[in-house]
Tab-separated table of C-alpha atoms in Angstrom:
chain	number	residue	atom	x	y	z
M	16	MET	CA	16.912	11.201	-8.028
M	17	GLY	CA	18.454	14.455	-9.272
M	18	ASP	CA	18.922	17.596	-7.207
M	19	ASP	CA	16.327	19.417	-9.272
M	20	ARG	CA	13.571	16.804	-9.017
M	21	LYS	CA	10.340	18.360	-7.825
M	22	VAL	CA	6.892	17.087	-7.003
M	23	GLN	CA	3.801	19.149	-7.608
M	24	ILE	CA	2.058	19.869	-4.313
M	25	ARG	CA	-0.699	22.452	-4.287
M	26	LEU	CA	-2.164	23.216	-0.914
M	27	SER	CA	-5.595	24.802	-0.760
M	28	LYS	CA	-6.062	27.936	1.344
M	29	PRO	CA	-7.753	25.952	4.147
M	30	GLU	CA	-4.877	23.444	4.102
M	31	GLN	CA	-2.341	26.279	4.263
M	32	ARG	CA	-4.192	27.743	7.251
M	33	GLN	CA	-4.309	24.339	8.922
M	34	LEU	CA	-0.531	23.959	8.490
M	35	ASP	CA	0.051	27.479	9.820
M	36	ASP	CA	-2.124	26.750	12.858
M	37	LEU	CA	-0.356	23.458	13.500
M	38	LEU	CA	3.105	25.031	13.235
M	39	SER	CA	2.269	28.064	15.363
M	40	GLY	CA	0.287	26.174	17.986
M	41	GLY	CA	1.353	24.237	21.038
M	42	LEU	CA	3.185	20.966	21.381
M	43	GLN	CA	3.052	18.587	18.431
M	44	PRO	CA	4.881	15.348	17.709
M	45	VAL	CA	8.168	16.025	15.911
M	46	ARG	CA	7.160	13.708	13.052
M	47	THR	CA	3.992	15.729	12.446
M	48	VAL	CA	5.874	19.044	12.461
M	49	LEU	CA	8.502	17.720	10.033
M	50	ARG	CA	5.809	16.459	7.673
M	51	ALA	CA	4.072	19.842	7.804
M	52	LEU	CA	7.352	21.577	6.986
M	53	VAL	CA	7.975	19.159	4.106
M	54	LEU	CA	4.570	19.921	2.606
M	55	ARG	CA	5.002	23.656	3.010
M	56	GLN	CA	8.405	23.653	1.308
M	57	LEU	CA	7.260	21.380	-1.520
M	58	ALA	CA	4.245	23.648	-2.080
M	59	ASP	CA	6.696	26.559	-2.339
M	60	GLY	CA	8.309	24.743	-5.281
M	61	GLN	CA	11.484	23.497	-3.631
M	62	ALA	CA	13.176	20.366	-4.948
M	63	ILE	CA	12.995	17.118	-3.001
M	64	ARG	CA	16.712	17.016	-2.167
M	65	LYS	CA	16.734	20.649	-1.060
M	66	VAL	CA	13.798	20.042	1.293
M	67	ALA	CA	15.569	16.948	2.623
M	68	ARG	CA	18.752	18.946	3.296
M	69	ASN	CA	16.817	21.814	4.890
M	70	LEU	CA	15.078	19.508	7.344
M	71	GLY	CA	17.714	16.835	7.933
M	72	LEU	CA	15.642	14.125	6.256
M	73	THR	CA	16.310	11.673	3.457
M	74	PRO	CA	14.974	12.428	-0.024
M	75	LYS	CA	12.961	9.202	0.221
M	76	THR	CA	11.180	10.468	3.345
M	77	VAL	CA	10.311	13.736	1.602
M	78	TRP	CA	9.053	11.871	-1.459
M	79	LEU	CA	6.987	9.471	0.681
M	80	THR	CA	5.374	12.416	2.484
M	81	SER	CA	4.394	13.901	-0.882
M	82	GLN	CA	2.876	10.572	-1.904
M	83	ARG	CA	0.951	10.295	1.357
M	84	TYR	CA	-0.451	13.766	0.638
M	85	ARG	CA	-1.498	12.736	-2.885
M	86	GLN	CA	-3.216	9.601	-1.622
M	87	GLY	CA	-4.704	10.752	1.668
M	88	GLY	CA	-4.756	14.530	1.626
M	89	LEU	CA	-3.404	16.650	4.448
M	90	GLU	CA	-4.589	14.355	7.230
M	91	GLY	CA	-3.077	11.320	5.533
M	92	ALA	CA	0.264	13.056	5.091
M	93	LEU	CA	0.534	14.479	8.610
M	94	TYR	CA	-0.773	11.722	10.848
M	95	GLU	CA	-0.237	8.003	11.295
M	96	ARG	CA	-3.086	5.658	10.567
M	97	ALA	CA	-4.545	3.747	13.482
């Protein structure tokens, strides 16, 4: 995976507001916050490896979060399934 590899994530306005609320609100699980930050940075057009470096994650984790978003929307990307 090259340094310039990007995934296309487009968050709707309601999804952007939901992420803003989540990140500015009270206590949240670290995993949820990191996933929210991944989605926000990918939506801003940052490359997978750059997002991974910014957040201390692996590129695979960033890519998997983007895939969870594609398959399950915002809820699917942020939260674990029961």
